[in-house]
mmCIF file of C-alpha atoms in Angstrom:
data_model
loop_
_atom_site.group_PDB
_atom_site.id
_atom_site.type_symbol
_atom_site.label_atom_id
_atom_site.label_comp_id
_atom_site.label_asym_id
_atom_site.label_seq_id
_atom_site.Cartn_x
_atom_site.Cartn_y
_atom_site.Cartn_z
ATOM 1 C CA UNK I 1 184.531 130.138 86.818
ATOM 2 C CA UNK I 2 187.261 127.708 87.332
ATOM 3 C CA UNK I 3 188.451 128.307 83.787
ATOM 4 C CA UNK I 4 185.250 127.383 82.196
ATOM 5 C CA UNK I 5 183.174 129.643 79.374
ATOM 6 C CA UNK I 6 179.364 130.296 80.789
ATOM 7 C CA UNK I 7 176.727 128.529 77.867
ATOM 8 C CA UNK I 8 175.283 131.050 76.019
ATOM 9 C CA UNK I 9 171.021 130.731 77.004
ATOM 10 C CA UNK I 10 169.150 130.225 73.992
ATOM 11 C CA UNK I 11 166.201 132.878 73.438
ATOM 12 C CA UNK I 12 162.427 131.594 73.625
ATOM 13 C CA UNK I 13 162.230 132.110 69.953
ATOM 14 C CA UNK I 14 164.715 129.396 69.754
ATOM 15 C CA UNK I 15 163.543 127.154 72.316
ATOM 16 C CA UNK I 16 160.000 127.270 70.294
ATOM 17 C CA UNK I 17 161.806 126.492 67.254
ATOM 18 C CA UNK I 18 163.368 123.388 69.091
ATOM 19 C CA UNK I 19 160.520 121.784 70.807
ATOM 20 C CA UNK I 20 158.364 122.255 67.846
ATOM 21 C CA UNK I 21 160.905 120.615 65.627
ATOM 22 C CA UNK I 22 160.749 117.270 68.166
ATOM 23 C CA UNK I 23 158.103 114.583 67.391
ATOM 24 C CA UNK I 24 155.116 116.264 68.522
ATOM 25 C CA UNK I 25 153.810 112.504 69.851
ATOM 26 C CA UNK I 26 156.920 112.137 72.441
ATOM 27 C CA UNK I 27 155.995 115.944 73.521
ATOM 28 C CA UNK I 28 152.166 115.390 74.293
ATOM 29 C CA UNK I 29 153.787 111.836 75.605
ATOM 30 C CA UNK I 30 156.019 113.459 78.209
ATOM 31 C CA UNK I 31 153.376 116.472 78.878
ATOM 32 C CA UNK I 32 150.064 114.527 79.424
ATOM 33 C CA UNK I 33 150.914 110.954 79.486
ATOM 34 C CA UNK I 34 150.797 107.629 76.603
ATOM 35 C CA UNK I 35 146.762 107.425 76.540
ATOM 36 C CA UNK I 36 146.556 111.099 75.656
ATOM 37 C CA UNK I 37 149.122 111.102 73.328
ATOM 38 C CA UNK I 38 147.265 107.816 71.523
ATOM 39 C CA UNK I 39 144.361 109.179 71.773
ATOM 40 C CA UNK I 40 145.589 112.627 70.172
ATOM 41 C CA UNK I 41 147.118 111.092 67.144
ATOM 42 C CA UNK I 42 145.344 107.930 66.720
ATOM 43 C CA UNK I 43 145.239 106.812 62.644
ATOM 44 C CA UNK I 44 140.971 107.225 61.984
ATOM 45 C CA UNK I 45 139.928 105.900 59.402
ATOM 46 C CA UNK I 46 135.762 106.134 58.130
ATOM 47 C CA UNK I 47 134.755 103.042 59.898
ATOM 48 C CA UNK I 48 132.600 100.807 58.468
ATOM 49 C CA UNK I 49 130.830 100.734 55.369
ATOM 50 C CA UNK I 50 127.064 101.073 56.561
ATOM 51 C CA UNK I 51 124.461 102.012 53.636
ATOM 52 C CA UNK I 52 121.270 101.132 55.178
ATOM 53 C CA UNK I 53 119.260 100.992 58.611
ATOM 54 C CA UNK I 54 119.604 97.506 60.436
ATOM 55 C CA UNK I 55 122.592 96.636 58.593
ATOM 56 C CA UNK I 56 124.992 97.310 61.527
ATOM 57 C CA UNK I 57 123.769 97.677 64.944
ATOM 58 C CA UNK I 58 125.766 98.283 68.698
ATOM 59 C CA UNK I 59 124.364 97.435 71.715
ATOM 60 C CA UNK I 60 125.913 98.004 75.474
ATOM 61 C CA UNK I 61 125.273 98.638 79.600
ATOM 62 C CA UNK I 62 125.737 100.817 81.607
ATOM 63 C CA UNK I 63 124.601 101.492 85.674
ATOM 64 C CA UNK I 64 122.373 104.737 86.023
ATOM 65 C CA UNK I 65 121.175 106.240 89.403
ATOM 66 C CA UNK I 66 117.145 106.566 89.625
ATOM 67 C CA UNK I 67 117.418 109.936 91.023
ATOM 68 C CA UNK I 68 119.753 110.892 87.913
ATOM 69 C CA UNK I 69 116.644 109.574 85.609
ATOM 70 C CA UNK I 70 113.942 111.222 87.467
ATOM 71 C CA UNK I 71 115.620 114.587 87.411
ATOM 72 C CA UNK I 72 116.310 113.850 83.695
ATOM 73 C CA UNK I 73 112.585 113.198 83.167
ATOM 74 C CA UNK I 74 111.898 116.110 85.644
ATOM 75 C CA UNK I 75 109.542 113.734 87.891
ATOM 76 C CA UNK I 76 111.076 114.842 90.975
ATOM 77 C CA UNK I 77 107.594 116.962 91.970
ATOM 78 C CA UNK I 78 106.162 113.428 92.110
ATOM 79 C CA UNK I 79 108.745 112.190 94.275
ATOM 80 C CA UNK I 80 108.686 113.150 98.166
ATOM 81 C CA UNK I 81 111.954 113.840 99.623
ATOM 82 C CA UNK I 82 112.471 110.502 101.599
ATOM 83 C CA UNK I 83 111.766 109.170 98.549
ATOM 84 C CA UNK I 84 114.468 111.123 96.723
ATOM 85 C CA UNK I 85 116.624 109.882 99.191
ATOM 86 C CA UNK I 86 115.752 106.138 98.439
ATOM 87 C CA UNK I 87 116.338 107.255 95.165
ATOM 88 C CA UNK I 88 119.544 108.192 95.163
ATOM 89 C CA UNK I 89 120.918 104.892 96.895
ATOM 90 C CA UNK I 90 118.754 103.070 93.806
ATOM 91 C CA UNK I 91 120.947 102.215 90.492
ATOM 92 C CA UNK I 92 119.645 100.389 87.549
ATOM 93 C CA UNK I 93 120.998 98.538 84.612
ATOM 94 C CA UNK I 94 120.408 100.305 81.360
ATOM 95 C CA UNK I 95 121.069 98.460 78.107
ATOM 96 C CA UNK I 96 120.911 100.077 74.945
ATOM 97 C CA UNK I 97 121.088 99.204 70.787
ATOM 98 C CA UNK I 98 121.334 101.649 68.888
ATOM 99 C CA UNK I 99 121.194 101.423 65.079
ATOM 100 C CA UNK I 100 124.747 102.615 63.406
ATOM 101 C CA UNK I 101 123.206 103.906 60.368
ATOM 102 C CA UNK I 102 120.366 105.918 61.368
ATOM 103 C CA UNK I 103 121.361 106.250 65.028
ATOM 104 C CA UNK I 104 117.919 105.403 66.558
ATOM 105 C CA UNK I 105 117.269 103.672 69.547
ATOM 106 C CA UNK I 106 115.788 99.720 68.619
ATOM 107 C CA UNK I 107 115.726 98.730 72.497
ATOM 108 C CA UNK I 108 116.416 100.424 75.719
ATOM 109 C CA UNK I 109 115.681 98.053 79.008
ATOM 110 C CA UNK I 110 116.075 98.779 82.440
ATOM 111 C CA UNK I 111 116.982 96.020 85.034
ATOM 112 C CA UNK I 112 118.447 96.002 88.786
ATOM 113 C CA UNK I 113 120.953 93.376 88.072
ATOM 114 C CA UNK I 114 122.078 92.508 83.924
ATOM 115 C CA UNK I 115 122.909 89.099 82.772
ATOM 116 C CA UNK I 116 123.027 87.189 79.376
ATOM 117 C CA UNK I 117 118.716 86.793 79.911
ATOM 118 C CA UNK I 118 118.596 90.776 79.883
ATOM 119 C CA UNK I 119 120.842 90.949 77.059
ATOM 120 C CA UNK I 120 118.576 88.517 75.180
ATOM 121 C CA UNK I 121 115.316 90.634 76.237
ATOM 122 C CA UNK I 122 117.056 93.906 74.752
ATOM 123 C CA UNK I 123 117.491 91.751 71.542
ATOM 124 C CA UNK I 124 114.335 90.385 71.433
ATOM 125 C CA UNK I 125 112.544 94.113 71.748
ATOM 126 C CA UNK I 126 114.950 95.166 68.671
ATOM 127 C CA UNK I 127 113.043 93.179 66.454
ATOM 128 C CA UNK I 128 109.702 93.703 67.927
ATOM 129 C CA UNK I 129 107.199 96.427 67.198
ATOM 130 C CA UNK I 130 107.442 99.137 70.018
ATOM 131 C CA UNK I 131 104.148 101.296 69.023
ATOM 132 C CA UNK I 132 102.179 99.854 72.376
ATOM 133 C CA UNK I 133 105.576 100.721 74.424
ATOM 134 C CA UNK I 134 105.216 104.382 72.993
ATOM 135 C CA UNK I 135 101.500 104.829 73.418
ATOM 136 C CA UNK I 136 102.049 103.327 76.984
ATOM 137 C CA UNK I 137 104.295 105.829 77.861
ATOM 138 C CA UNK I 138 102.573 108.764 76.642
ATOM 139 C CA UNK I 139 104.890 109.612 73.820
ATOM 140 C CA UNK I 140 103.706 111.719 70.799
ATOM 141 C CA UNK I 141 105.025 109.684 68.565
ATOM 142 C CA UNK I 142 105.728 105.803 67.369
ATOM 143 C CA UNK I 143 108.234 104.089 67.844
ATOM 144 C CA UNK I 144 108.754 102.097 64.476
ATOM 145 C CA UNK I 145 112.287 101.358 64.802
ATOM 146 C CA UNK I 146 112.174 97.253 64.295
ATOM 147 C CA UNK I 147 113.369 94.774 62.336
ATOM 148 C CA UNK I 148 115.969 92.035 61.503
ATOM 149 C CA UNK I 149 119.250 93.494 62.566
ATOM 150 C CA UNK I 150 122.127 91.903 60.049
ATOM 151 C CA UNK I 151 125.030 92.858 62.566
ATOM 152 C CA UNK I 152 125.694 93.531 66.125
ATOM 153 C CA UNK I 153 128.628 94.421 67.940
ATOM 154 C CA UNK I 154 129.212 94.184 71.590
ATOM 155 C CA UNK I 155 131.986 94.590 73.906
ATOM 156 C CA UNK I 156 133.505 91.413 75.727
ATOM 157 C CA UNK I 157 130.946 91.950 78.563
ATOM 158 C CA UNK I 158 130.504 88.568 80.580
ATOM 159 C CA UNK I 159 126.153 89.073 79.268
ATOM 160 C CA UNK I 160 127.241 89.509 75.720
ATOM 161 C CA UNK I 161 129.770 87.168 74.960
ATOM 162 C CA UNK I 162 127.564 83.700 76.946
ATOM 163 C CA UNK I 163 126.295 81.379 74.590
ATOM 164 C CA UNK I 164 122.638 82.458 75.225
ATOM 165 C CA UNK I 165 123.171 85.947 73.602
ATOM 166 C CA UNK I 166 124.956 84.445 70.861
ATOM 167 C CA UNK I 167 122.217 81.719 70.357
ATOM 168 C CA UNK I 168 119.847 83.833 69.836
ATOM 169 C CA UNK I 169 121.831 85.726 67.528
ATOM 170 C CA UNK I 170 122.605 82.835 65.753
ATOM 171 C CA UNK I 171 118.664 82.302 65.318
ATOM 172 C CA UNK I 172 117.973 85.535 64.333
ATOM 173 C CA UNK I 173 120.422 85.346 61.672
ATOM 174 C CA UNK I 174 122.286 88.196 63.042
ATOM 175 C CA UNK I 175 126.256 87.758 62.747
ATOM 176 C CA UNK I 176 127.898 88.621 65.984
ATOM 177 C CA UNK I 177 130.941 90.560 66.807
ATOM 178 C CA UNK I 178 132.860 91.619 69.735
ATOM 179 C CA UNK I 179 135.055 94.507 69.809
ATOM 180 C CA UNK I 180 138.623 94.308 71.360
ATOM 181 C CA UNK I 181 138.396 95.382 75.170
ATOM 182 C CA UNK I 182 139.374 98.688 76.562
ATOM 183 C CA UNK I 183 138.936 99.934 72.857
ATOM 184 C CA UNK I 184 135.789 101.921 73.258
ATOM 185 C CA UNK I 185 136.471 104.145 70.389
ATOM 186 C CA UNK I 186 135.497 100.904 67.797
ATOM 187 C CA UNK I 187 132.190 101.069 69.100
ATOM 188 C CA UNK I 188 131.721 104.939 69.169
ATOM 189 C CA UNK I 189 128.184 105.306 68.030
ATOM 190 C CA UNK I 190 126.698 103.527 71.439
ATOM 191 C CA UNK I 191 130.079 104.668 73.758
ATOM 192 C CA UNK I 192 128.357 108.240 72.903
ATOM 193 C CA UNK I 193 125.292 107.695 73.506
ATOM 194 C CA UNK I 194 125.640 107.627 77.323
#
């Protein structure tokens, strides 16, 4: 019309061939957003070097609901259902360190509110012997995970980076590291856990 030639409309064969010539970050970019697309084709290399248990340890928080632990634990028969109900309003602090090397638990600690003192209790049962926590519980087995941890890493949580937690890293001759925040991938091993 008006003197003009109509464009010729490429086949799908050729529009393949186009948008999988174009830089395949810009495509995931435009088609799920930046944090998927760096996420997708993020540069992973092996991490660190770990050769033996305690060398490397992580240790983090998190909030869990009661009723989400009970079910877990499959108490809930114990449990009537206005307490279930109490229950589910209930959340606790969890905090965790795991070891990177063998990936078993040194300390798990559960809390209603978490500070640096919590943090430094978590530590503290690291090192400890945990065979009375075991037999306590009922478990089949021992719990012999202990022992002088030569590294921890933390994220930049208010509890880990006060000078408490860090003085009592400090004294157990344990050097301290924080990982960037909002990069949860540098600290896979306890981000997975949960």
């Amino acid at each position: 019309k008006n003197g003009m030639v109509p464009l010729a409309c490429p086949s799908k064969a050729t529009l393949r061939t186009t948008i999988g010539s174009l830089n395949q970050f810009e495509v995931m970019a435009c088609r799920k957003g930046l944090e998927a697309a760096q996420h997708e084709f993020r540069i992973v290399g092996p991490g660190m070097d770990i050769t033996r248990p305690l060398q490397h340890a992580q240790i983090d928080e998190w909030m869990v609901q009661m009723h989400t632990l009970v079910d877990a634990l499959e108490l809930g028969d114990v449990f009537t259902e206005e307490d279930r109900l109490k229950l589910a309003k209930e959340r606790l602090r969890i905090c965790v360190i795991i070891d990177v090397a063998t990936r078993c638990i040194l300390a798990v600690t559960f809390f209603r509110s978490f500070d640096a003192s919590i943090a430094v209790a978590t530590l503290q049962m690291a090192v400890e012997d945990k065979n009375d926590v075991a037999r306590t519980a009922g478990c089949e087995s021992d719990w012999p995970m202990a022992g002088a941890i030569s590294q921890i890493s933390a994220d930049t949580g208010s509890q880990f980076i006060a000078e408490e937690f860090r003085r009592r890293c400090s004294d157990l001759k344990t050097d301290y590291m924080n990982a960037p925040a909002g990069i949860s991938y540098l600290r896979g091993h306890i981000e997975r856990t949960f």
